[in-house]
mmCIF file of C-alpha atoms in Angstrom:
data_model
loop_
_atom_site.group_PDB
_atom_site.id
_atom_site.type_symbol
_atom_site.label_atom_id
_atom_site.label_comp_id
_atom_site.label_asym_id
_atom_site.label_seq_id
_atom_site.Cartn_x
_atom_site.Cartn_y
_atom_site.Cartn_z
ATOM 1 C CA LEU O 1 53.301 175.568 4.278
ATOM 2 C CA LEU O 2 50.048 175.612 6.155
ATOM 3 C CA ASN O 3 50.643 179.248 7.060
ATOM 4 C CA GLN O 4 50.956 180.008 3.364
ATOM 5 C CA LEU O 5 47.932 178.114 2.183
ATOM 6 C CA LEU O 6 45.470 178.382 5.075
ATOM 7 C CA PRO O 7 44.082 181.692 6.460
ATOM 8 C CA PRO O 8 44.896 182.385 10.101
ATOM 9 C CA PRO O 9 41.458 181.252 11.671
ATOM 10 C CA LEU O 10 41.747 177.869 9.856
ATOM 11 C CA ARG O 11 45.172 176.878 11.043
ATOM 12 C CA SER O 12 44.148 174.832 14.015
ATOM 13 C CA THR O 13 43.546 171.644 12.151
ATOM 14 C CA ASN O 14 43.255 167.938 12.199
ATOM 15 C CA LEU O 15 46.151 166.861 10.040
ATOM 16 C CA PHE O 16 46.282 163.583 8.148
ATOM 17 C CA ARG O 17 49.293 162.454 6.181
ATOM 18 C CA PHE O 18 49.099 159.768 3.548
ATOM 19 C CA TYR O 19 51.702 157.854 1.432
ATOM 20 C CA PRO O 20 51.073 156.129 -1.857
ATOM 21 C CA ASP O 21 51.510 152.760 -0.245
ATOM 22 C CA ASP O 22 48.533 153.154 2.057
ATOM 23 C CA PHE O 23 46.531 155.353 -0.142
ATOM 24 C CA SER O 24 42.863 154.972 -1.043
ATOM 25 C CA TRP O 25 40.916 157.786 -2.800
ATOM 26 C CA SER O 26 37.532 156.372 -1.648
ATOM 27 C CA SER O 27 38.496 156.338 2.018
ATOM 28 C CA ILE O 28 40.083 159.729 1.961
ATOM 29 C CA LEU O 29 37.302 161.433 0.083
ATOM 30 C CA SER O 30 34.781 159.735 2.230
ATOM 31 C CA GLN O 31 36.629 161.286 5.359
ATOM 32 C CA ALA O 32 36.928 164.536 3.608
ATOM 33 C CA SER O 33 33.286 164.801 3.006
ATOM 34 C CA THR O 34 32.391 164.006 6.518
ATOM 35 C CA PRO O 35 32.714 166.722 9.205
ATOM 36 C CA SER O 36 35.456 165.916 11.711
ATOM 37 C CA LEU O 37 34.270 164.450 15.029
ATOM 38 C CA MET O 38 37.068 166.512 16.668
ATOM 39 C CA GLY O 39 35.736 169.767 15.094
ATOM 40 C CA GLY O 40 37.832 172.208 13.055
ATOM 41 C CA VAL O 41 39.169 171.884 9.715
ATOM 42 C CA GLN O 42 40.702 168.606 8.203
ATOM 43 C CA VAL O 43 43.919 168.792 6.181
ATOM 44 C CA PHE O 44 44.926 165.779 4.096
ATOM 45 C CA TRP O 45 48.600 165.908 3.170
ATOM 46 C CA VAL O 46 49.444 163.538 0.421
ATOM 47 C CA THR O 47 53.155 162.781 -0.018
ATOM 48 C CA GLN O 48 54.887 161.398 -3.097
ATOM 49 C CA VAL O 49 51.889 162.218 -5.388
ATOM 50 C CA ASP O 50 54.082 161.473 -8.358
ATOM 51 C CA ARG O 51 53.713 157.801 -7.484
ATOM 52 C CA ILE O 52 49.890 157.788 -7.728
ATOM 53 C CA LYS O 53 48.521 156.707 -11.033
ATOM 54 C CA LYS O 54 47.340 159.692 -13.146
ATOM 55 C CA ALA O 55 43.984 157.942 -13.974
ATOM 56 C CA ASP O 56 43.239 157.758 -10.234
ATOM 57 C CA PHE O 57 42.694 161.529 -10.030
ATOM 58 C CA GLU O 58 39.262 161.202 -11.567
ATOM 59 C CA ALA O 59 37.774 160.691 -8.244
ATOM 60 C CA PHE O 60 39.456 163.676 -6.797
ATOM 61 C CA ALA O 61 38.259 165.796 -9.758
ATOM 62 C CA SER O 62 34.724 164.799 -9.037
ATOM 63 C CA TYR O 63 35.160 165.807 -5.485
ATOM 64 C CA CYS O 64 36.656 169.157 -6.378
ATOM 65 C CA SER O 65 33.309 170.006 -8.177
ATOM 66 C CA ARG O 66 31.594 169.921 -4.771
ATOM 67 C CA PRO O 67 34.332 170.041 -2.053
ATOM 68 C CA SER O 68 33.662 170.309 1.743
ATOM 69 C CA SER O 69 34.384 173.671 3.186
ATOM 70 C CA GLU O 70 35.965 172.031 6.150
ATOM 71 C CA SER O 71 38.686 169.980 4.230
ATOM 72 C CA TYR O 72 41.822 170.991 2.609
ATOM 73 C CA PHE O 73 44.386 168.939 0.576
ATOM 74 C CA ILE O 74 48.077 169.429 0.261
ATOM 75 C CA PHE O 75 49.809 167.302 -2.353
ATOM 76 C CA GLU O 76 53.579 166.855 -2.284
ATOM 77 C CA ALA O 77 55.811 165.636 -4.987
ATOM 78 C CA ASP O 78 59.392 165.978 -6.135
ATOM 79 C CA GLU O 79 58.404 167.011 -9.572
ATOM 80 C CA LEU O 80 55.268 166.603 -11.658
ATOM 81 C CA HIS O 81 54.992 166.731 -15.489
ATOM 82 C CA ASN O 82 53.120 169.739 -16.853
ATOM 83 C CA SER O 83 50.432 167.483 -18.191
ATOM 84 C CA HIS O 84 49.810 165.814 -14.792
ATOM 85 C CA PRO O 85 46.128 165.983 -13.824
ATOM 86 C CA LEU O 86 46.770 167.406 -10.428
ATOM 87 C CA LEU O 87 48.343 170.496 -11.911
ATOM 88 C CA LYS O 88 45.246 171.087 -13.942
ATOM 89 C CA LEU O 89 43.037 170.514 -10.790
ATOM 90 C CA ALA O 90 45.202 173.018 -8.851
ATOM 91 C CA GLU O 91 44.862 175.557 -11.513
ATOM 92 C CA SER O 92 41.076 175.241 -11.484
ATOM 93 C CA PHE O 93 40.349 174.664 -7.905
ATOM 94 C CA GLY O 94 43.494 175.583 -5.706
ATOM 95 C CA LYS O 95 46.811 176.922 -5.512
ATOM 96 C CA HIS O 96 50.219 175.397 -6.912
ATOM 97 C CA VAL O 97 53.416 176.199 -5.041
ATOM 98 C CA HIS O 98 56.516 174.967 -6.638
ATOM 99 C CA MET O 99 59.214 175.289 -4.042
ATOM 100 C CA GLU O 100 62.236 175.285 -6.376
ATOM 101 C CA ARG O 101 60.688 177.868 -8.783
ATOM 102 C CA GLN O 102 59.749 180.294 -6.000
ATOM 103 C CA ASP O 103 61.607 183.505 -6.014
ATOM 104 C CA LYS O 104 64.765 183.040 -3.831
ATOM 105 C CA GLU O 105 63.927 186.046 -1.546
ATOM 106 C CA GLU O 106 60.339 184.810 -1.074
ATOM 107 C CA GLY O 107 61.710 181.344 -0.095
ATOM 108 C CA LEU O 108 64.200 182.973 2.383
ATOM 109 C CA ASN O 109 61.289 185.024 3.796
ATOM 110 C CA LEU O 110 59.286 181.867 4.423
ATOM 111 C CA MET O 111 62.218 180.235 6.176
ATOM 112 C CA ARG O 112 62.789 183.358 8.379
ATOM 113 C CA ALA O 113 59.178 183.238 9.192
ATOM 114 C CA LYS O 114 59.541 179.664 10.275
ATOM 115 C CA LEU O 115 62.515 180.523 12.485
ATOM 116 C CA LYS O 116 60.598 183.394 14.086
ATOM 117 C CA ARG O 117 57.556 181.093 14.921
ATOM 118 C CA PHE O 118 59.911 178.830 16.803
ATOM 119 C CA GLY O 119 61.643 181.749 18.629
ATOM 120 C CA LYS O 120 64.898 181.408 16.765
ATOM 121 C CA THR O 121 67.049 183.605 14.634
ATOM 122 C CA MET O 122 70.056 182.833 12.276
ATOM 123 C CA THR O 123 73.162 184.809 11.662
ATOM 124 C CA ARG O 124 74.132 186.208 8.310
ATOM 125 C CA ASP O 125 77.091 184.017 8.221
ATOM 126 C CA ALA O 126 75.014 180.811 9.042
ATOM 127 C CA TRP O 127 72.704 181.584 6.228
ATOM 128 C CA GLN O 128 75.642 182.005 3.868
ATOM 129 C CA ILE O 129 77.132 178.709 4.861
ATOM 130 C CA LEU O 130 73.666 176.888 4.563
ATOM 131 C CA GLU O 131 73.190 178.389 1.144
ATOM 132 C CA GLU O 132 76.778 177.420 -0.005
ATOM 133 C CA ARG O 133 76.656 173.917 1.187
ATOM 134 C CA LEU O 134 73.247 173.141 -0.046
ATOM 135 C CA GLY O 135 73.668 174.819 -3.435
ATOM 136 C CA ALA O 136 70.879 177.376 -2.686
ATOM 137 C CA SER O 137 68.360 174.672 -3.035
ATOM 138 C CA GLY O 138 65.188 175.867 -1.172
ATOM 139 C CA ARG O 139 63.959 172.414 -0.303
ATOM 140 C CA LEU O 140 67.316 171.285 1.054
ATOM 141 C CA MET O 141 67.747 174.449 2.987
ATOM 142 C CA ASP O 142 64.271 174.043 4.512
ATOM 143 C CA MET O 143 64.977 170.490 5.681
ATOM 144 C CA ALA O 144 68.295 171.509 7.064
ATOM 145 C CA LEU O 145 66.781 174.458 8.922
ATOM 146 C CA ASP O 146 64.344 172.035 10.554
ATOM 147 C CA GLN O 147 67.272 169.963 11.895
ATOM 148 C CA LEU O 148 69.038 173.157 13.022
ATOM 149 C CA MET O 149 66.151 174.375 14.919
ATOM 150 C CA LEU O 150 65.764 171.054 16.800
ATOM 151 C CA TYR O 151 69.481 170.829 17.364
ATOM 152 C CA SER O 152 70.313 174.453 18.484
ATOM 153 C CA ASP O 153 70.538 175.086 22.087
ATOM 154 C CA GLY O 154 69.975 178.828 22.114
ATOM 155 C CA PRO O 155 67.744 181.312 20.304
ATOM 156 C CA THR O 156 70.411 182.055 17.713
ATOM 157 C CA ILE O 157 71.697 179.671 15.094
ATOM 158 C CA GLY O 158 75.302 180.505 14.193
ATOM 159 C CA GLU O 159 77.953 178.992 11.911
ATOM 160 C CA GLU O 160 79.332 177.090 14.876
ATOM 161 C CA THR O 161 75.853 175.347 15.297
ATOM 162 C CA ILE O 162 75.950 174.315 11.640
ATOM 163 C CA GLY O 163 79.617 172.983 12.046
ATOM 164 C CA LYS O 164 78.761 171.192 15.210
ATOM 165 C CA LEU O 165 75.649 169.468 13.597
ATOM 166 C CA ALA O 166 77.735 168.461 10.603
ATOM 167 C CA GLN O 167 80.551 167.225 12.728
ATOM 168 C CA GLU O 168 78.436 165.171 15.223
ATOM 169 C CA PHE O 169 75.658 163.920 13.058
ATOM 170 C CA LEU O 170 76.837 163.767 9.415
ATOM 171 C CA HIS O 171 79.598 161.179 9.514
ATOM 172 C CA TYR O 172 79.740 158.812 6.648
ATOM 173 C CA GLU O 173 81.449 155.464 6.816
ATOM 174 C CA PRO O 174 82.717 153.592 3.839
ATOM 175 C CA PHE O 175 79.727 151.268 3.721
ATOM 176 C CA ASP O 176 76.880 153.818 4.413
#
């Protein structure tokens, strides 16, 4: 996602991840407005944005009118209603990437690029199994791909790697 949203010279970042439970606009925006002591750009990744109250985005809207050139924000949510203030802000000041609505081929190209960055490849049969088992959901396929990249021993992920991962790690007991 960073590769898609940030130009190459800015990808060396100080990444900060926030969740709704420990979220404070005042502290985050204060940090975003202050240059990093470690140098480089700051990326603030906010997860489960749909749990943040819509009215709370007024402070961020104010920040967007005079943003720091060294700070970037990534907001992640399962789904946001079309009237959500963050979508309007993204339209005016940023970029909105909806993973499920992306063209299937574009999503697969992003996943192939991820594999390449990690020095891995995946066989055509493995891609097909992954797509069939996960209902062609780009989000689920991307999460599974992360698991497969960590689990696979060699540079090529094949159908046997997927089967082995499923057999060894995806056991469900009656009370799970």
